Amino acid sequence: MKPITTTEALAAFCAEAAKRPYVTVDTEFLRERTYYSKLCLLQLAYPGDHGPEGAGADAVLVDPLAEGLSLDPVYALFRNPDVVKVFHAARQDLEIFAVEAGVIPHPLFDTQVAAMVCGFGEQAGYETLVRKIARADLDKSSRFTDWSRRPLTEAQASYALADVTHLRVIYEHLVAQLDKTGRHGWLDEEMAVLENPATYHTDPDEAWQKVKTRTHSPRFLAIVRELARFRETYAQTRNIPRSRVYKDDALVELASTKPMNEADLGRSRLLLREARRGDIAEGILAAVKAGVEAPNETLPRPEKPRASLQVNPALADLLRVLLKARCEAEGVAQKLIATASELDAIAAGERDLPSLKGWRKAVFGAEALALCEGRLALAARGNDVVTIPL
């Protein structure tokens, strides 16, 4: 199948797609050598007469690398409120459109999240859903190919097209399940996060919070903050991976050794050679100086590390039993409701947590709080765990 390479052909397809209730979407991209993903292929399909493996007029490949091609027709379709945009594991795909065009598809449906809501377990991968719902197998041989090379091989085209044709069957099955269980509201809460532009913006001022450190002194963290801010800004501006500037372990080493000149940088064990001179070296030294000299009132005041929380281990174990029991009863994946660290945080007295809000509170959070407050007990009844109000 030949990809669409002209704006006119793309506009014609999108005009037809706009008449349908939904369109399935997927992308192929590269990110190994850039900060932002490079879109290499776009796949689209809408409901039609073809089977899930059909490659008729209702399913196309779009070549965003084709000279003169504009994706404006796709962006108009993404903004159309009457057409649901269906993705699987949408976050990385959505980041591409948010960064390149400031567009986030709406309304949105993520089949990976919906599958976890509908009881398909913790690992609701696309291949699993294709096998269980579409009753088909995927050819994975083209998964790790270079999608920027042209022309695409027949195997690549077939692999890429399957990512949106099978998705139609999966989407319709999951919508029927949500209709049956009345859980559309659960999914809407999750889609609101994916549709929020802030989800795809990395603020250099906040980048330090993703750096794992064993030291939590405010002064040390101030240096980490400045080094992470410089690295993020440098990587974004030049569109290179942040690891090409320096990796996290080198950043932590720099915050510990506090180099004051290029000679000090030369003694670093972890810093890349090209980072020991030139623009990066100057940025490192300026960042370290800014962290060392930061006024006390501006130093980071991190929250108490989870590892040092006073966790009641018995209560944490009970919360795990409760979570497992509630998820089995409701047919929803545990990791969608609460992580192990969140359960420990609840057992330590924290209350500002996602698992205690929204639909998660109705499924688990309310009973978790009751358990913590001694208003609920757990009991075994045959192979089941039941709750008993006290």
Short mmCIF file of N, CA and C in Angstrom, two decimals, residues 166-326:
data_model
loop_
_atom_site.label_atom_id
_atom_site.label_comp_id
_atom_site.label_asym_id
_atom_site.label_seq_id
_atom_site.Cartn_x
_atom_site.Cartn_y
_atom_site.Cartn_z
N HIS A 166 -6.92 -3.21 13.24
CA HIS A 166 -7.39 -4.03 14.36
C HIS A 166 -7.98 -3.15 15.47
N LEU A 167 -7.46 -1.95 15.57
CA LEU A 167 -7.89 -1.05 16.64
C LEU A 167 -9.38 -0.73 16.55
N ARG A 168 -9.95 -0.78 15.36
CA ARG A 168 -11.38 -0.53 15.20
C ARG A 168 -12.21 -1.58 15.95
N VAL A 169 -11.83 -2.85 15.80
CA VAL A 169 -12.54 -3.94 16.47
C VAL A 169 -12.38 -3.82 17.98
N ILE A 170 -11.17 -3.50 18.41
CA ILE A 170 -10.89 -3.36 19.84
C ILE A 170 -11.71 -2.22 20.43
N TYR A 171 -11.71 -1.08 19.75
CA TYR A 171 -12.46 0.08 20.23
C TYR A 171 -13.95 -0.25 20.40
N GLU A 172 -14.54 -0.83 19.39
CA GLU A 172 -15.98 -1.11 19.45
C GLU A 172 -16.30 -2.11 20.56
N HIS A 173 -15.42 -3.08 20.77
CA HIS A 173 -15.62 -4.04 21.87
C HIS A 173 -15.54 -3.34 23.23
N LEU A 174 -14.55 -2.49 23.41
CA LEU A 174 -14.37 -1.83 24.70
C LEU A 174 -15.49 -0.82 24.98
N VAL A 175 -15.96 -0.13 23.95
CA VAL A 175 -17.08 0.79 24.14
C VAL A 175 -18.31 0.02 24.60
N ALA A 176 -18.54 -1.15 24.03
CA ALA A 176 -19.68 -1.98 24.44
C ALA A 176 -19.53 -2.40 25.90
N GLN A 177 -18.30 -2.72 26.31
CA GLN A 177 -18.06 -3.09 27.70
C GLN A 177 -18.30 -1.92 28.65
N LEU A 178 -17.86 -0.75 28.25
CA LEU A 178 -18.07 0.44 29.08
C LEU A 178 -19.55 0.78 29.17
N ASP A 179 -20.27 0.61 28.06
CA ASP A 179 -21.72 0.81 28.09
C ASP A 179 -22.37 -0.14 29.09
N LYS A 180 -21.90 -1.37 29.07
CA LYS A 180 -22.48 -2.41 29.93
C LYS A 180 -22.20 -2.15 31.40
N THR A 181 -21.00 -1.68 31.71
CA THR A 181 -20.60 -1.48 33.11
C THR A 181 -20.87 -0.05 33.61
N GLY A 182 -21.18 0.84 32.71
CA GLY A 182 -21.40 2.23 33.11
C GLY A 182 -20.16 2.95 33.57
N ARG A 183 -19.02 2.59 32.99
CA ARG A 183 -17.75 3.15 33.45
C ARG A 183 -17.16 4.20 32.52
N HIS A 184 -17.95 4.76 31.66
CA HIS A 184 -17.44 5.81 30.78
C HIS A 184 -16.87 6.97 31.60
N GLY A 185 -17.47 7.25 32.74
CA GLY A 185 -17.00 8.34 33.59
C GLY A 185 -15.60 8.08 34.12
N TRP A 186 -15.29 6.81 34.41
CA TRP A 186 -13.94 6.47 34.86
C TRP A 186 -12.93 6.83 33.77
N LEU A 187 -13.25 6.42 32.54
CA LEU A 187 -12.34 6.68 31.44
C LEU A 187 -12.22 8.17 31.16
N ASP A 188 -13.31 8.90 31.29
CA ASP A 188 -13.29 10.34 31.04
C ASP A 188 -12.29 11.05 31.95
N GLU A 189 -12.20 10.61 33.21
CA GLU A 189 -11.24 11.21 34.15
C GLU A 189 -9.81 10.99 33.67
N GLU A 190 -9.53 9.80 33.16
CA GLU A 190 -8.19 9.50 32.68
C GLU A 190 -7.88 10.26 31.39
N MET A 191 -8.87 10.39 30.51
CA MET A 191 -8.65 11.10 29.26
C MET A 191 -8.43 12.60 29.51
N ALA A 192 -9.02 13.14 30.57
CA ALA A 192 -8.82 14.56 30.89
C ALA A 192 -7.34 14.85 31.15
N VAL A 193 -6.63 13.90 31.74
CA VAL A 193 -5.19 14.07 31.97
C VAL A 193 -4.45 14.07 30.63
N LEU A 194 -4.80 13.15 29.75
CA LEU A 194 -4.13 13.07 28.45
C LEU A 194 -4.45 14.26 27.56
N GLU A 195 -5.61 14.87 27.76
CA GLU A 195 -6.00 16.02 26.95
C GLU A 195 -5.49 17.35 27.51
N ASN A 196 -4.84 17.31 28.66
CA ASN A 196 -4.31 18.52 29.28
C ASN A 196 -2.95 18.87 28.66
N PRO A 197 -2.80 20.04 28.03
CA PRO A 197 -1.52 20.41 27.41
C PRO A 197 -0.34 20.34 28.36
N ALA A 198 -0.58 20.57 29.66
CA ALA A 198 0.52 20.55 30.63
C ALA A 198 1.16 19.17 30.72
N THR A 199 0.44 18.14 30.36
CA THR A 199 0.96 16.78 30.40
C THR A 199 2.17 16.63 29.50
N TYR A 200 2.26 17.43 28.44
CA TYR A 200 3.31 17.26 27.44
C TYR A 200 4.36 18.36 27.49
N HIS A 201 4.32 19.16 28.54
CA HIS A 201 5.29 20.24 28.68
C HIS A 201 6.22 19.95 29.84
N THR A 202 7.50 19.87 29.55
CA THR A 202 8.50 19.70 30.61
C THR A 202 9.08 21.05 30.95
N ASP A 203 8.76 21.54 32.12
CA ASP A 203 9.25 22.84 32.57
C ASP A 203 10.67 22.68 33.12
N PRO A 204 11.65 23.35 32.51
CA PRO A 204 13.02 23.23 33.02
C PRO A 204 13.14 23.54 34.50
N ASP A 205 12.30 24.42 35.01
CA ASP A 205 12.36 24.77 36.43
C ASP A 205 11.95 23.61 37.32
N GLU A 206 11.20 22.65 36.77
CA GLU A 206 10.72 21.52 37.56
C GLU A 206 11.47 20.23 37.26
N ALA A 207 12.42 20.28 36.31
CA ALA A 207 13.09 19.06 35.86
C ALA A 207 13.86 18.36 36.98
N TRP A 208 14.33 19.11 37.96
CA TRP A 208 15.13 18.52 39.04
C TRP A 208 14.35 17.49 39.85
N GLN A 209 13.03 17.61 39.86
CA GLN A 209 12.24 16.69 40.68
C GLN A 209 12.22 15.27 40.12
N LYS A 210 12.66 15.10 38.87
CA LYS A 210 12.73 13.76 38.28
C LYS A 210 14.10 13.11 38.47
N VAL A 211 15.03 13.85 39.07
CA VAL A 211 16.37 13.31 39.30
C VAL A 211 16.39 12.61 40.66
N LYS A 212 16.74 11.33 40.65
CA LYS A 212 16.76 10.56 41.90
C LYS A 212 18.09 10.78 42.61
N THR A 213 18.00 11.18 43.88
CA THR A 213 19.20 11.42 44.69
C THR A 213 19.02 10.78 46.06
N ARG A 214 20.12 10.49 46.69
CA ARG A 214 20.08 9.96 48.05
C ARG A 214 20.23 11.06 49.09
N THR A 215 20.70 12.21 48.63
CA THR A 215 20.89 13.35 49.54
C THR A 215 19.74 14.32 49.35
N HIS A 216 19.19 14.80 50.46
CA HIS A 216 18.03 15.69 50.38
C HIS A 216 18.26 17.01 51.11
N SER A 217 19.53 17.39 51.26
CA SER A 217 19.78 18.69 51.88
C SER A 217 19.37 19.78 50.90
N PRO A 218 18.75 20.86 51.38
CA PRO A 218 18.28 21.93 50.49
C PRO A 218 19.37 22.51 49.60
N ARG A 219 20.58 22.70 50.12
CA ARG A 219 21.65 23.29 49.31
C ARG A 219 22.05 22.34 48.18
N PHE A 220 22.21 21.08 48.48
CA PHE A 220 22.53 20.10 47.45
C PHE A 220 21.45 20.07 46.38
N LEU A 221 20.19 20.09 46.81
CA LEU A 221 19.08 20.05 45.86
C LEU A 221 19.01 21.34 45.04
N ALA A 222 19.47 22.44 45.59
CA ALA A 222 19.50 23.69 44.82
C ALA A 222 20.47 23.56 43.64
N ILE A 223 21.60 22.90 43.87
CA ILE A 223 22.56 22.69 42.78
C ILE A 223 21.98 21.72 41.76
N VAL A 224 21.33 20.66 42.25
CA VAL A 224 20.66 19.72 41.34
C VAL A 224 19.63 20.46 40.49
N ARG A 225 18.87 21.33 41.14
CA ARG A 225 17.85 22.10 40.43
C ARG A 225 18.44 22.93 39.29
N GLU A 226 19.54 23.63 39.58
CA GLU A 226 20.16 24.48 38.57
C GLU A 226 20.78 23.66 37.44
N LEU A 227 21.41 22.55 37.78
CA LEU A 227 22.00 21.69 36.76
C LEU A 227 20.92 21.06 35.87
N ALA A 228 19.82 20.63 36.48
CA ALA A 228 18.72 20.04 35.71
C ALA A 228 18.05 21.09 34.84
N ARG A 229 17.92 22.31 35.35
CA ARG A 229 17.31 23.40 34.56
C ARG A 229 18.16 23.70 33.33
N PHE A 230 19.47 23.82 33.52
CA PHE A 230 20.35 24.09 32.38
C PHE A 230 20.28 22.96 31.36
N ARG A 231 20.36 21.72 31.84
CA ARG A 231 20.35 20.57 30.92
C ARG A 231 19.06 20.53 30.10
N GLU A 232 17.93 20.74 30.76
CA GLU A 232 16.65 20.66 30.06
C GLU A 232 16.53 21.76 29.01
N THR A 233 16.93 22.97 29.39
CA THR A 233 16.86 24.10 28.46
C THR A 233 17.79 23.88 27.27
N TYR A 234 18.99 23.41 27.55
CA TYR A 234 19.97 23.17 26.49
C TYR A 234 19.47 22.09 25.53
N ALA A 235 18.93 21.01 26.09
CA ALA A 235 18.44 19.90 25.26
C ALA A 235 17.23 20.31 24.43
N GLN A 236 16.31 21.06 25.03
CA GLN A 236 15.13 21.51 24.31
C GLN A 236 15.51 22.45 23.18
N THR A 237 16.37 23.39 23.46
CA THR A 237 16.75 24.41 22.49
C THR A 237 17.43 23.79 21.27
N ARG A 238 18.24 22.78 21.50
CA ARG A 238 19.00 22.16 20.41
C ARG A 238 18.39 20.86 19.90
N ASN A 239 17.26 20.48 20.50
CA ASN A 239 16.55 19.26 20.13
C ASN A 239 17.47 18.04 20.13
N ILE A 240 18.15 17.85 21.26
CA ILE A 240 18.99 16.67 21.45
C ILE A 240 18.57 15.97 22.73
N PRO A 241 18.80 14.66 22.87
CA PRO A 241 18.43 13.97 24.10
C PRO A 241 19.16 14.57 25.30
N ARG A 242 18.48 14.65 26.41
CA ARG A 242 19.14 15.23 27.60
C ARG A 242 20.36 14.42 28.00
N SER A 243 20.36 13.10 27.70
CA SER A 243 21.52 12.28 28.04
C SER A 243 22.76 12.66 27.24
N ARG A 244 22.56 13.35 26.10
CA ARG A 244 23.69 13.82 25.31
C ARG A 244 24.35 15.04 25.96
N VAL A 245 23.65 15.69 26.85
CA VAL A 245 24.23 16.81 27.60
C VAL A 245 25.00 16.23 28.78
N TYR A 246 24.31 15.60 29.69
CA TYR A 246 24.91 14.73 30.70
C TYR A 246 23.80 13.91 31.33
N LYS A 247 24.16 12.71 31.77
CA LYS A 247 23.19 11.79 32.35
C LYS A 247 22.95 12.13 33.82
N ASP A 248 21.93 11.51 34.38
CA ASP A 248 21.57 11.79 35.76
C ASP A 248 22.70 11.50 36.74
N ASP A 249 23.40 10.38 36.52
CA ASP A 249 24.48 10.05 37.47
C ASP A 249 25.59 11.10 37.44
N ALA A 250 25.84 11.66 36.24
CA ALA A 250 26.84 12.73 36.15
C ALA A 250 26.33 13.99 36.81
N LEU A 251 25.05 14.27 36.66
CA LEU A 251 24.45 15.46 37.29
C LEU A 251 24.59 15.38 38.81
N VAL A 252 24.28 14.22 39.37
CA VAL A 252 24.39 14.05 40.83
C VAL A 252 25.84 14.18 41.27
N GLU A 253 26.77 13.62 40.47
CA GLU A 253 28.18 13.74 40.79
C GLU A 253 28.61 15.21 40.80
N LEU A 254 28.15 15.97 39.80
CA LEU A 254 28.49 17.40 39.73
C LEU A 254 27.94 18.16 40.93
N ALA A 255 26.73 17.81 41.34
CA ALA A 255 26.14 18.48 42.51
C ALA A 255 26.91 18.16 43.78
N SER A 256 27.53 17.00 43.82
CA SER A 256 28.31 16.61 45.00
C SER A 256 29.70 17.24 45.01
N THR A 257 30.35 17.26 43.84
CA THR A 257 31.74 17.75 43.79
C THR A 257 31.82 19.27 43.63
N LYS A 258 30.75 19.89 43.13
CA LYS A 258 30.67 21.35 42.95
C LYS A 258 31.89 21.92 42.22
N PRO A 259 32.12 21.52 40.97
CA PRO A 259 33.28 22.03 40.22
C PRO A 259 33.21 23.55 40.04
N MET A 260 34.36 24.19 40.11
CA MET A 260 34.42 25.64 40.00
C MET A 260 35.09 26.12 38.71
N ASN A 261 35.74 25.19 37.99
CA ASN A 261 36.42 25.57 36.75
C ASN A 261 36.53 24.33 35.86
N GLU A 262 37.04 24.54 34.62
CA GLU A 262 37.11 23.43 33.67
C GLU A 262 38.08 22.35 34.14
N ALA A 263 39.08 22.74 34.91
CA ALA A 263 40.01 21.73 35.44
C ALA A 263 39.27 20.77 36.36
N ASP A 264 38.37 21.31 37.17
CA ASP A 264 37.56 20.46 38.05
C ASP A 264 36.66 19.53 37.21
N LEU A 265 36.10 20.06 36.13
CA LEU A 265 35.25 19.24 35.27
C LEU A 265 36.06 18.09 34.66
N GLY A 266 37.29 18.33 34.37
CA GLY A 266 38.14 17.30 33.78
C GLY A 266 38.37 16.12 34.70
N ARG A 267 38.14 16.32 36.00
CA ARG A 267 38.34 15.23 36.95
C ARG A 267 37.06 14.42 37.19
N SER A 268 35.99 14.80 36.52
CA SER A 268 34.74 14.07 36.68
C SER A 268 34.85 12.67 36.07
N ARG A 269 34.35 11.67 36.77
CA ARG A 269 34.40 10.30 36.27
C ARG A 269 33.28 10.03 35.27
N LEU A 270 32.17 10.75 35.39
CA LEU A 270 30.95 10.39 34.66
C LEU A 270 30.58 11.38 33.55
N LEU A 271 31.21 12.53 33.53
CA LEU A 271 30.84 13.55 32.55
C LEU A 271 31.40 13.20 31.17
N LEU A 272 30.56 13.35 30.14
CA LEU A 272 31.01 13.10 28.78
C LEU A 272 32.13 14.06 28.40
N ARG A 273 33.01 13.60 27.53
CA ARG A 273 34.18 14.41 27.17
C ARG A 273 33.78 15.76 26.58
N GLU A 274 32.75 15.74 25.71
CA GLU A 274 32.35 16.98 25.06
C GLU A 274 31.67 17.96 26.01
N ALA A 275 31.31 17.49 27.20
CA ALA A 275 30.67 18.37 28.17
C ALA A 275 31.69 19.06 29.08
N ARG A 276 32.96 18.78 28.91
CA ARG A 276 33.98 19.32 29.79
C ARG A 276 34.57 20.63 29.28
N ARG A 277 34.05 21.08 28.13
CA ARG A 277 34.51 22.34 27.56
C ARG A 277 33.38 22.95 26.74
N GLY A 278 33.55 24.18 26.35
CA GLY A 278 32.57 24.84 25.49
C GLY A 278 31.28 25.23 26.21
N ASP A 279 30.19 25.29 25.45
CA ASP A 279 28.91 25.79 25.98
C ASP A 279 28.41 24.98 27.17
N ILE A 280 28.53 23.66 27.08
CA ILE A 280 28.01 22.82 28.17
C ILE A 280 28.82 23.05 29.43
N ALA A 281 30.13 23.10 29.30
CA ALA A 281 30.98 23.34 30.47
C ALA A 281 30.64 24.68 31.12
N GLU A 282 30.47 25.70 30.30
CA GLU A 282 30.11 27.02 30.84
C GLU A 282 28.77 26.96 31.56
N GLY A 283 27.83 26.24 30.98
CA GLY A 283 26.51 26.12 31.60
C GLY A 283 26.56 25.37 32.91
N ILE A 284 27.38 24.32 32.97
CA ILE A 284 27.53 23.55 34.21
C ILE A 284 28.10 24.43 35.32
N LEU A 285 29.17 25.12 35.00
CA LEU A 285 29.83 25.94 36.02
C LEU A 285 28.91 27.06 36.50
N ALA A 286 28.14 27.66 35.58
CA ALA A 286 27.20 28.71 35.97
C ALA A 286 26.08 28.14 36.83
N ALA A 287 25.63 26.93 36.50
CA ALA A 287 24.55 26.30 37.27
C ALA A 287 25.02 25.95 38.68
N VAL A 288 26.22 25.39 38.78
CA VAL A 288 26.75 25.06 40.11
C VAL A 288 26.90 26.32 40.95
N LYS A 289 27.42 27.38 40.35
CA LYS A 289 27.60 28.65 41.07
C LYS A 289 26.25 29.20 41.54
N ALA A 290 25.25 29.10 40.65
CA ALA A 290 23.92 29.61 41.03
C ALA A 290 23.33 28.80 42.17
N GLY A 291 23.56 27.49 42.17
CA GLY A 291 23.04 26.67 43.26
C GLY A 291 23.76 26.92 44.57
N VAL A 292 25.06 27.08 44.51
CA VAL A 292 25.86 27.34 45.72
C VAL A 292 25.49 28.68 46.34
N GLU A 293 25.21 29.67 45.48
CA GLU A 293 24.96 31.03 45.98
C GLU A 293 23.47 31.35 46.13
N ALA A 294 22.59 30.39 45.88
CA ALA A 294 21.15 30.66 45.97
C ALA A 294 20.78 31.08 47.39
N PRO A 295 19.98 32.15 47.55
CA PRO A 295 19.55 32.58 48.89
C PRO A 295 18.80 31.46 49.61
N ASN A 296 18.93 31.42 50.91
CA ASN A 296 18.32 30.35 51.70
C ASN A 296 16.82 30.24 51.47
N GLU A 297 16.15 31.39 51.29
CA GLU A 297 14.69 31.36 51.14
C GLU A 297 14.25 30.76 49.81
N THR A 298 15.19 30.58 48.86
CA THR A 298 14.82 30.01 47.56
C THR A 298 15.21 28.54 47.43
N LEU A 299 15.80 27.97 48.48
CA LEU A 299 16.24 26.59 48.40
C LEU A 299 15.05 25.65 48.33
N PRO A 300 15.17 24.56 47.59
CA PRO A 300 14.07 23.58 47.51
C PRO A 300 13.77 22.99 48.89
N ARG A 301 12.51 22.82 49.15
CA ARG A 301 12.07 22.19 50.39
C ARG A 301 11.29 20.94 50.01
N PRO A 302 12.01 19.86 49.74
CA PRO A 302 11.33 18.66 49.23
C PRO A 302 10.41 18.05 50.28
N GLU A 303 9.40 17.36 49.76
CA GLU A 303 8.53 16.62 50.66
C GLU A 303 9.33 15.48 51.28
N LYS A 304 8.85 15.02 52.40
CA LYS A 304 9.52 13.94 53.09
C LYS A 304 9.58 12.72 52.19
N PRO A 305 10.77 12.14 51.96
CA PRO A 305 10.87 10.98 51.08
C PRO A 305 9.97 9.84 51.55
N ARG A 306 9.36 9.15 50.58
CA ARG A 306 8.48 8.04 50.92
C ARG A 306 9.20 6.99 51.77
N ALA A 307 10.49 6.81 51.46
CA ALA A 307 11.24 5.77 52.18
C ALA A 307 11.35 6.06 53.67
N SER A 308 11.25 7.35 54.06
CA SER A 308 11.38 7.70 55.47
C SER A 308 10.05 7.91 56.17
N LEU A 309 8.95 7.66 55.47
CA LEU A 309 7.65 7.77 56.10
C LEU A 309 7.48 6.70 57.18
N GLN A 310 6.71 7.05 58.19
CA GLN A 310 6.44 6.09 59.26
C GLN A 310 5.28 5.20 58.84
N VAL A 311 5.61 4.20 58.04
CA VAL A 311 4.59 3.31 57.48
C VAL A 311 4.23 2.24 58.50
N ASN A 312 2.94 2.05 58.69
CA ASN A 312 2.46 0.94 59.51
C ASN A 312 2.43 -0.29 58.60
N PRO A 313 3.39 -1.20 58.74
CA PRO A 313 3.49 -2.31 57.78
C PRO A 313 2.26 -3.22 57.78
N ALA A 314 1.66 -3.43 58.94
CA ALA A 314 0.46 -4.28 59.00
C ALA A 314 -0.69 -3.63 58.24
N LEU A 315 -0.83 -2.31 58.42
CA LEU A 315 -1.90 -1.59 57.73
C LEU A 315 -1.64 -1.59 56.22
N ALA A 316 -0.38 -1.42 55.83
CA ALA A 316 -0.04 -1.45 54.40
C ALA A 316 -0.39 -2.79 53.79
N ASP A 317 -0.14 -3.87 54.52
CA ASP A 317 -0.49 -5.20 54.02
C ASP A 317 -2.00 -5.35 53.88
N LEU A 318 -2.74 -4.83 54.83
CA LEU A 318 -4.20 -4.89 54.75
C LEU A 318 -4.72 -4.09 53.55
N LEU A 319 -4.11 -2.95 53.31
CA LEU A 319 -4.51 -2.15 52.15
C LEU A 319 -4.25 -2.90 50.84
N ARG A 320 -3.17 -3.64 50.79
CA ARG A 320 -2.88 -4.44 49.59
C ARG A 320 -3.94 -5.53 49.39
N VAL A 321 -4.35 -6.14 50.49
CA VAL A 321 -5.39 -7.16 50.40
C VAL A 321 -6.70 -6.53 49.95
N LEU A 322 -7.01 -5.36 50.51
CA LEU A 322 -8.24 -4.66 50.12
C LEU A 322 -8.21 -4.28 48.65
N LEU A 323 -7.08 -3.74 48.19
CA LEU A 323 -6.97 -3.33 46.79
C LEU A 323 -7.16 -4.53 45.87
N LYS A 324 -6.51 -5.64 46.18
CA LYS A 324 -6.63 -6.84 45.35
C LYS A 324 -8.08 -7.32 45.32
N ALA A 325 -8.74 -7.32 46.47
CA ALA A 325 -10.11 -7.79 46.55
C ALA A 325 -11.05 -6.88 45.77
N ARG A 326 -10.88 -5.57 45.90
CA ARG A 326 -11.77 -4.63 45.21
C ARG A 326 -11.56 -4.69 43.70
#
